[in-house]
Amino acid sequence: MEIRAAETGDVEGAIALHDALAPYLVVTRTALTRRLQAPPALGLGTFAAVDAGEVVGWGSTALIAGSEPLDGQLRVLVRPDYRGRGIGAKLLEATHRDLRAAGATSARVFADPSTVEWAARWGYRQTRQVHYAGIHPPKAPDVPGAPTGVELVGLDQVDPRKLYEADEVAQRTKPGDAKITTRPYDDWLAGIWNSPSMVLDLSTAALYDGEIIAFTLGNGDHTKIWSQMTATMPEYRGRGLAKLVKCAALRRAAQAGVRGAYTANYDGNAPMIAVNEWLGYDRVATHAVLICPL
């Protein structure tokens, strides 16, 4: 058994592990390969547990951009038949070291509820739950009529500066435990707009007088996508715009041949849960949101 920094040769094994244990997390070959080919960076660690050349465990980290103080997040997966051997503990320790070195003051993880007691040994406490849901895009309803003056466009057709400004508002007002302040434009441009994992052509914005008043942003590829953020600007809420842009994005995904679309919502986000139920999403998992100081 070896636990080490992940390599590009681990990609197929990692994809198989994710697809077997949590397919709704939407890990694609393209995004994972690019991540492992990039120069090493603190706060973007990726670790593999390998037995006889086979990936049996996986750990990864990320920093929550714009959070103040800086928060980190992580993911740890271990194949069921390899649990109870200390693999999860070693992967967790590796992710903690990486986040501490990057300057993160806390770590957040979405975890199977059965692991809450185990995670408490490292100081994790549960703050809430998050619900995952999925849909086969062709099942989505027809796009509702847009309000007068509202235009629906793909995010690849908008000015990135306008999407940045809308995303800044969305990040500061979204439900969650991280306190988001701001993110420099160049950092956002590299991490969001120019990220190879974003599917801007399958994402949608609602424009009014040329300004973004609602949007939904997805990542993944043209087989499976993840709804990373859906938001309506505060002064336009309560008008069905989140339902409108998400429905339009799902129809775009259906036309592109996407087979699975996934999303997640905190248990207190009743309006967006209702939108997803209207769209036809089915709940596929519920995780505990766990946070610990680093």
PDB file of C-alpha atoms in Angstrom:
ATOM      1  CA  MET A   1       0.000   0.000   0.000  1.00  0.00           C
ATOM      2  CA  GLU A   2       1.328   3.417  -0.991  1.00  0.00           C
ATOM      3  CA  ILE A   3      -0.121   6.849  -0.273  1.00  0.00           C
ATOM      4  CA  ARG A   4       1.471   9.556  -2.404  1.00  0.00           C
ATOM      5  CA  ALA A   5       0.864  12.606  -4.558  1.00  0.00           C
ATOM      6  CA  ALA A   6      -1.445  11.598  -7.390  1.00  0.00           C
ATOM      7  CA  GLU A   7      -0.056  11.232 -10.916  1.00  0.00           C
ATOM      8  CA  THR A   8      -1.604  11.408 -14.362  1.00  0.00           C
ATOM      9  CA  GLY A   9      -1.415   7.633 -14.566  1.00  0.00           C
ATOM     10  CA  ASP A  10      -3.928   7.484 -11.705  1.00  0.00           C
ATOM     11  CA  VAL A  11      -6.679   9.285 -13.620  1.00  0.00           C
ATOM     12  CA  GLU A  12      -8.609   6.244 -14.850  1.00  0.00           C
ATOM     13  CA  GLY A  13      -8.517   4.639 -11.427  1.00  0.00           C
ATOM     14  CA  ALA A  14      -9.660   7.858  -9.776  1.00  0.00           C
ATOM     15  CA  ILE A  15     -12.546   8.276 -12.215  1.00  0.00           C
ATOM     16  CA  ALA A  16     -13.637   4.693 -11.588  1.00  0.00           C
ATOM     17  CA  LEU A  17     -13.490   5.249  -7.822  1.00  0.00           C
ATOM     18  CA  HIS A  18     -15.544   8.450  -7.976  1.00  0.00           C
ATOM     19  CA  ASP A  19     -18.091   6.965 -10.369  1.00  0.00           C
ATOM     20  CA  ALA A  20     -18.531   3.923  -8.133  1.00  0.00           C
ATOM     21  CA  LEU A  21     -18.863   5.800  -4.835  1.00  0.00           C
ATOM     22  CA  ALA A  22     -20.208   9.250  -5.711  1.00  0.00           C
ATOM     23  CA  PRO A  23     -21.023   9.760  -9.411  1.00  0.00           C
ATOM     24  CA  TYR A  24     -22.971  12.925  -8.543  1.00  0.00           C
ATOM     25  CA  LEU A  25     -19.706  14.715  -7.694  1.00  0.00           C
ATOM     26  CA  VAL A  26     -18.941  14.968 -11.444  1.00  0.00           C
ATOM     27  CA  VAL A  27     -15.213  14.341 -11.788  1.00  0.00           C
ATOM     28  CA  THR A  28     -14.213  14.298 -15.464  1.00  0.00           C
ATOM     29  CA  ARG A  29     -11.092  12.948 -17.145  1.00  0.00           C
ATOM     30  CA  THR A  30     -10.303  16.269 -18.794  1.00  0.00           C
ATOM     31  CA  ALA A  31     -10.482  18.321 -15.604  1.00  0.00           C
ATOM     32  CA  LEU A  32      -8.594  15.778 -13.501  1.00  0.00           C
ATOM     33  CA  THR A  33      -5.863  15.312 -16.095  1.00  0.00           C
ATOM     34  CA  ARG A  34      -5.359  19.085 -16.378  1.00  0.00           C
ATOM     35  CA  ARG A  35      -5.206  19.369 -12.602  1.00  0.00           C
ATOM     36  CA  LEU A  36      -2.506  16.720 -12.341  1.00  0.00           C
ATOM     37  CA  GLN A  37      -0.531  18.159 -15.259  1.00  0.00           C
ATOM     38  CA  ALA A  38      -0.444  21.648 -13.717  1.00  0.00           C
ATOM     39  CA  PRO A  39       2.521  22.746 -11.581  1.00  0.00           C
ATOM     40  CA  PRO A  40       2.022  21.777  -7.922  1.00  0.00           C
ATOM     41  CA  ALA A  41       0.246  24.455  -5.894  1.00  0.00           C
ATOM     42  CA  LEU A  42      -0.532  24.609  -2.185  1.00  0.00           C
ATOM     43  CA  GLY A  43      -4.226  24.288  -1.536  1.00  0.00           C
ATOM     44  CA  LEU A  44      -4.721  22.219  -4.688  1.00  0.00           C
ATOM     45  CA  GLY A  45      -3.285  18.954  -3.456  1.00  0.00           C
ATOM     46  CA  THR A  46      -4.275  15.585  -4.881  1.00  0.00           C
ATOM     47  CA  PHE A  47      -3.347  12.318  -3.183  1.00  0.00           C
ATOM     48  CA  ALA A  48      -3.777   8.674  -4.156  1.00  0.00           C
ATOM     49  CA  ALA A  49      -3.802   5.477  -2.123  1.00  0.00           C
ATOM     50  CA  VAL A  50      -2.524   2.743  -4.412  1.00  0.00           C
ATOM     51  CA  ASP A  51      -2.362  -1.006  -3.866  1.00  0.00           C
ATOM     52  CA  ALA A  52      -0.590  -3.130  -6.495  1.00  0.00           C
ATOM     53  CA  GLY A  53      -1.026  -0.325  -9.018  1.00  0.00           C
ATOM     54  CA  GLU A  54      -4.755   0.071  -8.314  1.00  0.00           C
ATOM     55  CA  VAL A  55      -6.271   3.279  -6.940  1.00  0.00           C
ATOM     56  CA  VAL A  56      -8.190   2.386  -3.771  1.00  0.00           C
ATOM     57  CA  GLY A  57      -8.342   5.814  -2.127  1.00  0.00           C
ATOM     58  CA  TRP A  58      -8.291   9.448  -3.141  1.00  0.00           C
ATOM     59  CA  GLY A  59      -7.913  12.812  -1.423  1.00  0.00           C
ATOM     60  CA  SER A  60      -8.023  16.337  -2.818  1.00  0.00           C
ATOM     61  CA  THR A  61      -8.050  19.895  -1.556  1.00  0.00           C
ATOM     62  CA  ALA A  62      -9.152  23.317  -2.726  1.00  0.00           C
ATOM     63  CA  LEU A  63      -9.250  26.820  -1.319  1.00  0.00           C
ATOM     64  CA  ILE A  64     -12.536  28.706  -1.107  1.00  0.00           C
ATOM     65  CA  ALA A  65     -11.653  31.745  -3.190  1.00  0.00           C
ATOM     66  CA  GLY A  66     -12.635  35.069  -1.639  1.00  0.00           C
ATOM     67  CA  SER A  67     -13.247  33.646   1.846  1.00  0.00           C
ATOM     68  CA  GLU A  68     -12.053  35.708   4.799  1.00  0.00           C
ATOM     69  CA  PRO A  69     -10.464  34.201   6.803  1.00  0.00           C
ATOM     70  CA  LEU A  70      -9.244  31.753   4.181  1.00  0.00           C
ATOM     71  CA  ASP A  71     -11.195  28.497   4.235  1.00  0.00           C
ATOM     72  CA  GLY A  72     -10.247  25.213   2.653  1.00  0.00           C
ATOM     73  CA  GLN A  73     -12.256  22.257   1.498  1.00  0.00           C
ATOM     74  CA  LEU A  74     -11.349  18.651   0.878  1.00  0.00           C
ATOM     75  CA  ARG A  75     -12.614  15.310  -0.322  1.00  0.00           C
ATOM     76  CA  VAL A  76     -11.538  11.850   0.840  1.00  0.00           C
ATOM     77  CA  LEU A  77     -12.795   8.606  -0.704  1.00  0.00           C
ATOM     78  CA  VAL A  78     -11.767   5.049   0.179  1.00  0.00           C
ATOM     79  CA  ARG A  79     -13.009   1.932  -1.576  1.00  0.00           C
ATOM     80  CA  PRO A  80     -15.306   0.013   0.807  1.00  0.00           C
ATOM     81  CA  ASP A  81     -13.223  -3.185   0.851  1.00  0.00           C
ATOM     82  CA  TYR A  82     -10.158  -1.168   1.921  1.00  0.00           C
ATOM     83  CA  ARG A  83     -11.778   0.697   4.807  1.00  0.00           C
ATOM     84  CA  GLY A  84     -10.690   0.105   8.381  1.00  0.00           C
ATOM     85  CA  ARG A  85      -6.978   0.037   7.473  1.00  0.00           C
ATOM     86  CA  GLY A  86      -6.129   3.663   8.277  1.00  0.00           C
ATOM     87  CA  ILE A  87      -6.150   4.805   4.645  1.00  0.00           C
ATOM     88  CA  GLY A  88      -8.787   7.481   5.224  1.00  0.00           C
ATOM     89  CA  ALA A  89      -6.860   8.837   8.218  1.00  0.00           C
ATOM     90  CA  LYS A  90      -3.631   9.129   6.218  1.00  0.00           C
ATOM     91  CA  LEU A  91      -5.390  10.825   3.313  1.00  0.00           C
ATOM     92  CA  LEU A  92      -7.098  13.233   5.717  1.00  0.00           C
ATOM     93  CA  GLU A  93      -3.779  14.077   7.364  1.00  0.00           C
ATOM     94  CA  ALA A  94      -2.242  14.744   3.935  1.00  0.00           C
ATOM     95  CA  THR A  95      -5.082  17.076   2.942  1.00  0.00           C
ATOM     96  CA  HIS A  96      -4.852  18.926   6.275  1.00  0.00           C
ATOM     97  CA  ARG A  97      -1.110  19.466   5.838  1.00  0.00           C
ATOM     98  CA  ASP A  98      -1.671  20.854   2.361  1.00  0.00           C
ATOM     99  CA  LEU A  99      -4.407  23.264   3.476  1.00  0.00           C
ATOM    100  CA  ARG A 100      -2.412  24.477   6.485  1.00  0.00           C
ATOM    101  CA  ALA A 101       0.610  25.135   4.280  1.00  0.00           C
ATOM    102  CA  ALA A 102      -1.647  27.165   1.953  1.00  0.00           C
ATOM    103  CA  GLY A 103      -2.780  29.347   4.873  1.00  0.00           C
ATOM    104  CA  ALA A 104      -6.290  27.966   5.334  1.00  0.00           C
ATOM    105  CA  THR A 105      -7.662  28.366   8.859  1.00  0.00           C
ATOM    106  CA  SER A 106     -10.403  25.757   8.571  1.00  0.00           C
ATOM    107  CA  ALA A 107     -11.344  22.734   6.497  1.00  0.00           C
ATOM    108  CA  ARG A 108     -14.794  21.874   5.191  1.00  0.00           C
ATOM    109  CA  VAL A 109     -15.940  18.533   3.838  1.00  0.00           C
ATOM    110  CA  PHE A 110     -19.253  17.151   2.580  1.00  0.00           C
ATOM    111  CA  ALA A 111     -19.309  13.642   4.015  1.00  0.00           C
ATOM    112  CA  ASP A 112     -21.488  10.569   4.174  1.00  0.00           C
ATOM    113  CA  PRO A 113     -23.449  10.804   7.458  1.00  0.00           C
ATOM    114  CA  SER A 114     -21.985   7.467   8.562  1.00  0.00           C
ATOM    115  CA  THR A 115     -18.541   9.124   8.860  1.00  0.00           C
ATOM    116  CA  VAL A 116     -19.556  11.963  11.208  1.00  0.00           C
ATOM    117  CA  GLU A 117     -18.439  10.151  14.365  1.00  0.00           C
ATOM    118  CA  TRP A 118     -15.136   9.149  12.736  1.00  0.00           C
ATOM    119  CA  ALA A 119     -14.441  12.715  11.566  1.00  0.00           C
ATOM    120  CA  ALA A 120     -15.115  14.080  15.063  1.00  0.00           C
ATOM    121  CA  ARG A 121     -11.795  12.549  16.155  1.00  0.00           C
ATOM    122  CA  TRP A 122     -10.045  15.241  14.107  1.00  0.00           C
ATOM    123  CA  GLY A 123     -12.197  18.053  15.460  1.00  0.00           C
ATOM    124  CA  TYR A 124     -14.908  18.128  12.792  1.00  0.00           C
ATOM    125  CA  ARG A 125     -18.381  19.287  13.778  1.00  0.00           C
ATOM    126  CA  GLN A 126     -21.513  19.170  11.691  1.00  0.00           C
ATOM    127  CA  THR A 127     -23.099  22.496  10.757  1.00  0.00           C
ATOM    128  CA  ARG A 128     -25.861  21.402   8.365  1.00  0.00           C
ATOM    129  CA  GLN A 129     -26.704  18.996   5.563  1.00  0.00           C
ATOM    130  CA  VAL A 130     -26.384  19.244   1.802  1.00  0.00           C
ATOM    131  CA  HIS A 131     -28.651  17.399  -0.603  1.00  0.00           C
ATOM    132  CA  TYR A 132     -27.497  16.132  -4.016  1.00  0.00           C
ATOM    133  CA  ALA A 133     -29.909  15.697  -6.904  1.00  0.00           C
ATOM    134  CA  GLY A 134     -29.612  14.561 -10.506  1.00  0.00           C
ATOM    135  CA  ILE A 135     -31.589  14.576 -13.737  1.00  0.00           C
ATOM    136  CA  HIS A 136     -31.342  13.199 -17.261  1.00  0.00           C
ATOM    137  CA  PRO A 137     -31.511  16.570 -19.098  1.00  0.00           C
ATOM    138  CA  PRO A 138     -34.114  15.543 -21.731  1.00  0.00           C
ATOM    139  CA  LYS A 139     -36.544  15.042 -18.830  1.00  0.00           C
ATOM    140  CA  ALA A 140     -36.485  18.774 -18.061  1.00  0.00           C
ATOM    141  CA  PRO A 141     -39.673  20.708 -18.879  1.00  0.00           C
ATOM    142  CA  ASP A 142     -39.940  23.187 -21.711  1.00  0.00           C
ATOM    143  CA  VAL A 143     -38.403  26.577 -20.982  1.00  0.00           C
ATOM    144  CA  PRO A 144     -40.982  28.956 -19.479  1.00  0.00           C
ATOM    145  CA  GLY A 145     -41.670  32.221 -21.258  1.00  0.00           C
ATOM    146  CA  ALA A 146     -39.200  34.947 -20.322  1.00  0.00           C
ATOM    147  CA  PRO A 147     -40.502  38.205 -18.801  1.00  0.00           C
ATOM    148  CA  THR A 148     -40.788  41.135 -21.193  1.00  0.00           C
ATOM    149  CA  GLY A 149     -37.369  42.562 -22.010  1.00  0.00           C
ATOM    150  CA  VAL A 150     -35.437  39.555 -20.639  1.00  0.00           C
ATOM    151  CA  GLU A 151     -33.118  37.716 -23.038  1.00  0.00           C
ATOM    152  CA  LEU A 152     -31.614  34.264 -22.458  1.00  0.00           C
ATOM    153  CA  VAL A 153     -28.065  33.691 -23.743  1.00  0.00           C
ATOM    154  CA  GLY A 154     -25.252  31.226 -23.251  1.00  0.00           C
ATOM    155  CA  LEU A 155     -22.589  32.403 -20.825  1.00  0.00           C
ATOM    156  CA  ASP A 156     -20.030  32.056 -23.609  1.00  0.00           C
ATOM    157  CA  GLN A 157     -21.788  35.019 -25.264  1.00  0.00           C
ATOM    158  CA  VAL A 158     -21.531  37.469 -22.354  1.00  0.00           C
ATOM    159  CA  ASP A 159     -18.795  39.870 -21.328  1.00  0.00           C
ATOM    160  CA  PRO A 160     -16.705  38.026 -18.700  1.00  0.00           C
ATOM    161  CA  ARG A 161     -16.442  41.225 -16.645  1.00  0.00           C
ATOM    162  CA  LYS A 162     -20.239  41.321 -16.322  1.00  0.00           C
ATOM    163  CA  LEU A 163     -20.375  37.689 -15.225  1.00  0.00           C
ATOM    164  CA  TYR A 164     -17.613  38.401 -12.705  1.00  0.00           C
ATOM    165  CA  GLU A 165     -19.592  41.281 -11.228  1.00  0.00           C
ATOM    166  CA  ALA A 166     -22.747  39.156 -10.991  1.00  0.00           C
ATOM    167  CA  ASP A 167     -20.799  36.263  -9.466  1.00  0.00           C
ATOM    168  CA  GLU A 168     -19.315  38.603  -6.852  1.00  0.00           C
ATOM    169  CA  VAL A 169     -22.837  39.477  -5.707  1.00  0.00           C
ATOM    170  CA  ALA A 170     -23.897  35.826  -5.818  1.00  0.00           C
ATOM    171  CA  GLN A 171     -20.961  34.614  -3.760  1.00  0.00           C
ATOM    172  CA  ARG A 172     -21.560  37.198  -1.028  1.00  0.00           C
ATOM    173  CA  THR A 173     -25.264  36.412  -0.743  1.00  0.00           C
ATOM    174  CA  LYS A 174     -25.378  32.627  -1.195  1.00  0.00           C
ATOM    175  CA  PRO A 175     -26.178  30.230   1.676  1.00  0.00           C
ATOM    176  CA  GLY A 176     -23.153  28.577   3.235  1.00  0.00           C
ATOM    177  CA  ASP A 177     -20.654  28.545   6.069  1.00  0.00           C
ATOM    178  CA  ALA A 178     -17.781  30.317   4.313  1.00  0.00           C
ATOM    179  CA  LYS A 179     -17.758  34.111   4.559  1.00  0.00           C
ATOM    180  CA  ILE A 180     -17.049  35.269   0.999  1.00  0.00           C
ATOM    181  CA  THR A 181     -15.755  38.824   0.525  1.00  0.00           C
ATOM    182  CA  THR A 182     -14.238  39.368  -2.912  1.00  0.00           C
ATOM    183  CA  ARG A 183     -11.990  37.689  -5.461  1.00  0.00           C
ATOM    184  CA  PRO A 184      -9.595  39.584  -7.745  1.00  0.00           C
ATOM    185  CA  TYR A 185     -10.789  39.655 -11.351  1.00  0.00           C
ATOM    186  CA  ASP A 186      -7.635  38.071 -12.804  1.00  0.00           C
ATOM    187  CA  ASP A 187      -7.873  35.206 -10.307  1.00  0.00           C
ATOM    188  CA  TRP A 188     -11.565  34.710 -11.147  1.00  0.00           C
ATOM    189  CA  LEU A 189     -10.808  34.860 -14.886  1.00  0.00           C
ATOM    190  CA  ALA A 190      -8.240  32.075 -14.565  1.00  0.00           C
ATOM    191  CA  GLY A 191     -10.222  29.959 -12.120  1.00  0.00           C
ATOM    192  CA  ILE A 192     -13.699  30.314 -13.612  1.00  0.00           C
ATOM    193  CA  TRP A 193     -13.923  31.827 -17.083  1.00  0.00           C
ATOM    194  CA  ASN A 194     -10.803  30.182 -18.494  1.00  0.00           C
ATOM    195  CA  SER A 195     -11.059  26.950 -16.515  1.00  0.00           C
ATOM    196  CA  PRO A 196     -11.135  23.881 -18.793  1.00  0.00           C
ATOM    197  CA  SER A 197     -13.797  22.329 -16.572  1.00  0.00           C
ATOM    198  CA  MET A 198     -16.356  25.094 -17.154  1.00  0.00           C
ATOM    199  CA  VAL A 199     -19.066  24.494 -19.760  1.00  0.00           C
ATOM    200  CA  LEU A 200     -19.916  28.108 -20.538  1.00  0.00           C
ATOM    201  CA  ASP A 201     -21.745  27.104 -23.718  1.00  0.00           C
ATOM    202  CA  LEU A 202     -24.125  24.961 -21.637  1.00  0.00           C
ATOM    203  CA  SER A 203     -24.589  27.647 -18.988  1.00  0.00           C
ATOM    204  CA  THR A 204     -27.171  30.425 -19.227  1.00  0.00           C
ATOM    205  CA  ALA A 205     -27.626  34.078 -18.304  1.00  0.00           C
ATOM    206  CA  ALA A 206     -30.776  36.191 -18.216  1.00  0.00           C
ATOM    207  CA  LEU A 207     -30.068  39.709 -19.516  1.00  0.00           C
ATOM    208  CA  TYR A 208     -32.138  42.843 -19.002  1.00  0.00           C
ATOM    209  CA  ASP A 209     -30.973  46.078 -20.620  1.00  0.00           C
ATOM    210  CA  GLY A 210     -27.707  44.273 -21.347  1.00  0.00           C
ATOM    211  CA  GLU A 211     -27.026  43.443 -17.681  1.00  0.00           C
ATOM    212  CA  ILE A 212     -26.947  39.988 -16.098  1.00  0.00           C
ATOM    213  CA  ILE A 213     -29.864  39.686 -13.688  1.00  0.00           C
ATOM    214  CA  ALA A 214     -29.659  35.889 -13.210  1.00  0.00           C
ATOM    215  CA  PHE A 215     -27.328  33.116 -14.293  1.00  0.00           C
ATOM    216  CA  THR A 216     -26.508  29.459 -13.851  1.00  0.00           C
ATOM    217  CA  LEU A 217     -22.924  28.254 -14.246  1.00  0.00           C
ATOM    218  CA  GLY A 218     -21.961  24.644 -14.872  1.00  0.00           C
ATOM    219  CA  ASN A 219     -18.790  22.621 -15.080  1.00  0.00           C
ATOM    220  CA  GLY A 220     -17.971  19.148 -16.339  1.00  0.00           C
ATOM    221  CA  ASP A 221     -18.073  18.157 -20.014  1.00  0.00           C
ATOM    222  CA  HIS A 222     -20.611  17.300 -22.681  1.00  0.00           C
ATOM    223  CA  THR A 223     -21.470  13.970 -21.061  1.00  0.00           C
ATOM    224  CA  LYS A 224     -21.959  14.966 -17.411  1.00  0.00           C
ATOM    225  CA  ILE A 225     -22.263  18.403 -15.801  1.00  0.00           C
ATOM    226  CA  TRP A 226     -22.413  19.926 -12.344  1.00  0.00           C
ATOM    227  CA  SER A 227     -24.442  23.023 -11.527  1.00  0.00           C
ATOM    228  CA  GLN A 228     -21.811  25.053  -9.719  1.00  0.00           C
ATOM    229  CA  MET A 229     -23.782  28.225  -9.071  1.00  0.00           C
ATOM    230  CA  THR A 230     -27.252  29.548  -9.811  1.00  0.00           C
ATOM    231  CA  ALA A 231     -28.094  33.055  -8.695  1.00  0.00           C
ATOM    232  CA  THR A 232     -30.477  35.932  -9.189  1.00  0.00           C
ATOM    233  CA  MET A 233     -29.451  39.464  -8.391  1.00  0.00           C
ATOM    234  CA  PRO A 234     -31.189  40.559  -5.164  1.00  0.00           C
ATOM    235  CA  GLU A 235     -33.452  43.207  -6.730  1.00  0.00           C
ATOM    236  CA  TYR A 236     -34.823  40.672  -9.240  1.00  0.00           C
ATOM    237  CA  ARG A 237     -35.565  37.770  -6.905  1.00  0.00           C
ATOM    238  CA  GLY A 238     -39.018  36.268  -6.588  1.00  0.00           C
ATOM    239  CA  ARG A 239     -39.750  36.449 -10.335  1.00  0.00           C
ATOM    240  CA  GLY A 240     -38.912  32.902 -11.374  1.00  0.00           C
ATOM    241  CA  LEU A 241     -35.589  33.779 -12.994  1.00  0.00           C
ATOM    242  CA  ALA A 242     -33.598  30.987 -11.322  1.00  0.00           C
ATOM    243  CA  LYS A 243     -36.132  28.470 -12.673  1.00  0.00           C
ATOM    244  CA  LEU A 244     -35.870  30.110 -16.100  1.00  0.00           C
ATOM    245  CA  VAL A 245     -32.066  30.015 -16.446  1.00  0.00           C
ATOM    246  CA  LYS A 246     -31.706  26.519 -14.994  1.00  0.00           C
ATOM    247  CA  CYS A 247     -34.404  25.163 -17.298  1.00  0.00           C
ATOM    248  CA  ALA A 248     -32.777  26.825 -20.317  1.00  0.00           C
ATOM    249  CA  ALA A 249     -29.390  25.380 -19.328  1.00  0.00           C
ATOM    250  CA  LEU A 250     -30.840  21.882 -19.019  1.00  0.00           C
ATOM    251  CA  ARG A 251     -32.406  22.160 -22.473  1.00  0.00           C
ATOM    252  CA  ARG A 252     -29.008  23.253 -23.840  1.00  0.00           C
ATOM    253  CA  ALA A 253     -27.441  20.228 -22.134  1.00  0.00           C
ATOM    254  CA  ALA A 254     -30.066  17.899 -23.614  1.00  0.00           C
ATOM    255  CA  GLN A 255     -29.387  19.223 -27.112  1.00  0.00           C
ATOM    256  CA  ALA A 256     -25.645  18.697 -26.583  1.00  0.00           C
ATOM    257  CA  GLY A 257     -26.156  15.049 -25.614  1.00  0.00           C
ATOM    258  CA  VAL A 258     -25.378  15.406 -21.906  1.00  0.00           C
ATOM    259  CA  ARG A 259     -26.554  12.282 -20.096  1.00  0.00           C
ATOM    260  CA  GLY A 260     -26.476  13.445 -16.488  1.00  0.00           C
ATOM    261  CA  ALA A 261     -26.775  16.797 -14.708  1.00  0.00           C
ATOM    262  CA  TYR A 262     -26.234  17.162 -10.973  1.00  0.00           C
ATOM    263  CA  THR A 263     -26.652  19.847  -8.350  1.00  0.00           C
ATOM    264  CA  ALA A 264     -26.553  20.311  -4.562  1.00  0.00           C
ATOM    265  CA  ASN A 265     -28.355  22.540  -2.079  1.00  0.00           C
ATOM    266  CA  TYR A 266     -28.034  23.214   1.624  1.00  0.00           C
ATOM    267  CA  ASP A 267     -30.991  21.970   3.611  1.00  0.00           C
ATOM    268  CA  GLY A 268     -32.095  25.532   4.423  1.00  0.00           C
ATOM    269  CA  ASN A 269     -32.217  26.675   0.790  1.00  0.00           C
ATOM    270  CA  ALA A 270     -35.908  25.905   0.300  1.00  0.00           C
ATOM    271  CA  PRO A 271     -36.448  28.179  -2.750  1.00  0.00           C
ATOM    272  CA  MET A 272     -33.744  26.496  -4.836  1.00  0.00           C
ATOM    273  CA  ILE A 273     -34.753  23.016  -3.688  1.00  0.00           C
ATOM    274  CA  ALA A 274     -38.282  23.829  -4.902  1.00  0.00           C
ATOM    275  CA  VAL A 275     -36.886  25.007  -8.254  1.00  0.00           C
ATOM    276  CA  ASN A 276     -34.947  21.773  -8.698  1.00  0.00           C
ATOM    277  CA  GLU A 277     -37.990  19.676  -7.811  1.00  0.00           C
ATOM    278  CA  TRP A 278     -40.029  21.582 -10.418  1.00  0.00           C
ATOM    279  CA  LEU A 279     -37.312  20.916 -12.984  1.00  0.00           C
ATOM    280  CA  GLY A 280     -37.540  17.180 -12.309  1.00  0.00           C
ATOM    281  CA  TYR A 281     -34.357  16.562 -10.327  1.00  0.00           C
ATOM    282  CA  ASP A 282     -34.367  13.457  -8.126  1.00  0.00           C
ATOM    283  CA  ARG A 283     -32.491  13.462  -4.827  1.00  0.00           C
ATOM    284  CA  VAL A 284     -29.623  10.983  -4.962  1.00  0.00           C
ATOM    285  CA  ALA A 285     -27.700  11.555  -1.709  1.00  0.00           C
ATOM    286  CA  THR A 286     -27.511  13.614   1.460  1.00  0.00           C
ATOM    287  CA  HIS A 287     -24.201  14.525   3.060  1.00  0.00           C
ATOM    288  CA  ALA A 288     -23.253  16.088   6.368  1.00  0.00           C
ATOM    289  CA  VAL A 289     -21.418  19.410   6.139  1.00  0.00           C
ATOM    290  CA  LEU A 290     -18.441  19.121   8.488  1.00  0.00           C
ATOM    291  CA  ILE A 291     -15.995  21.860   9.477  1.00  0.00           C
ATOM    292  CA  CYS A 292     -12.904  21.806  11.656  1.00  0.00           C
ATOM    293  CA  PRO A 293     -10.265  24.401  12.577  1.00  0.00           C
ATOM    294  CA  LEU A 294      -6.783  23.897  11.196  1.00  0.00           C
TER     295      LEU A 294
END
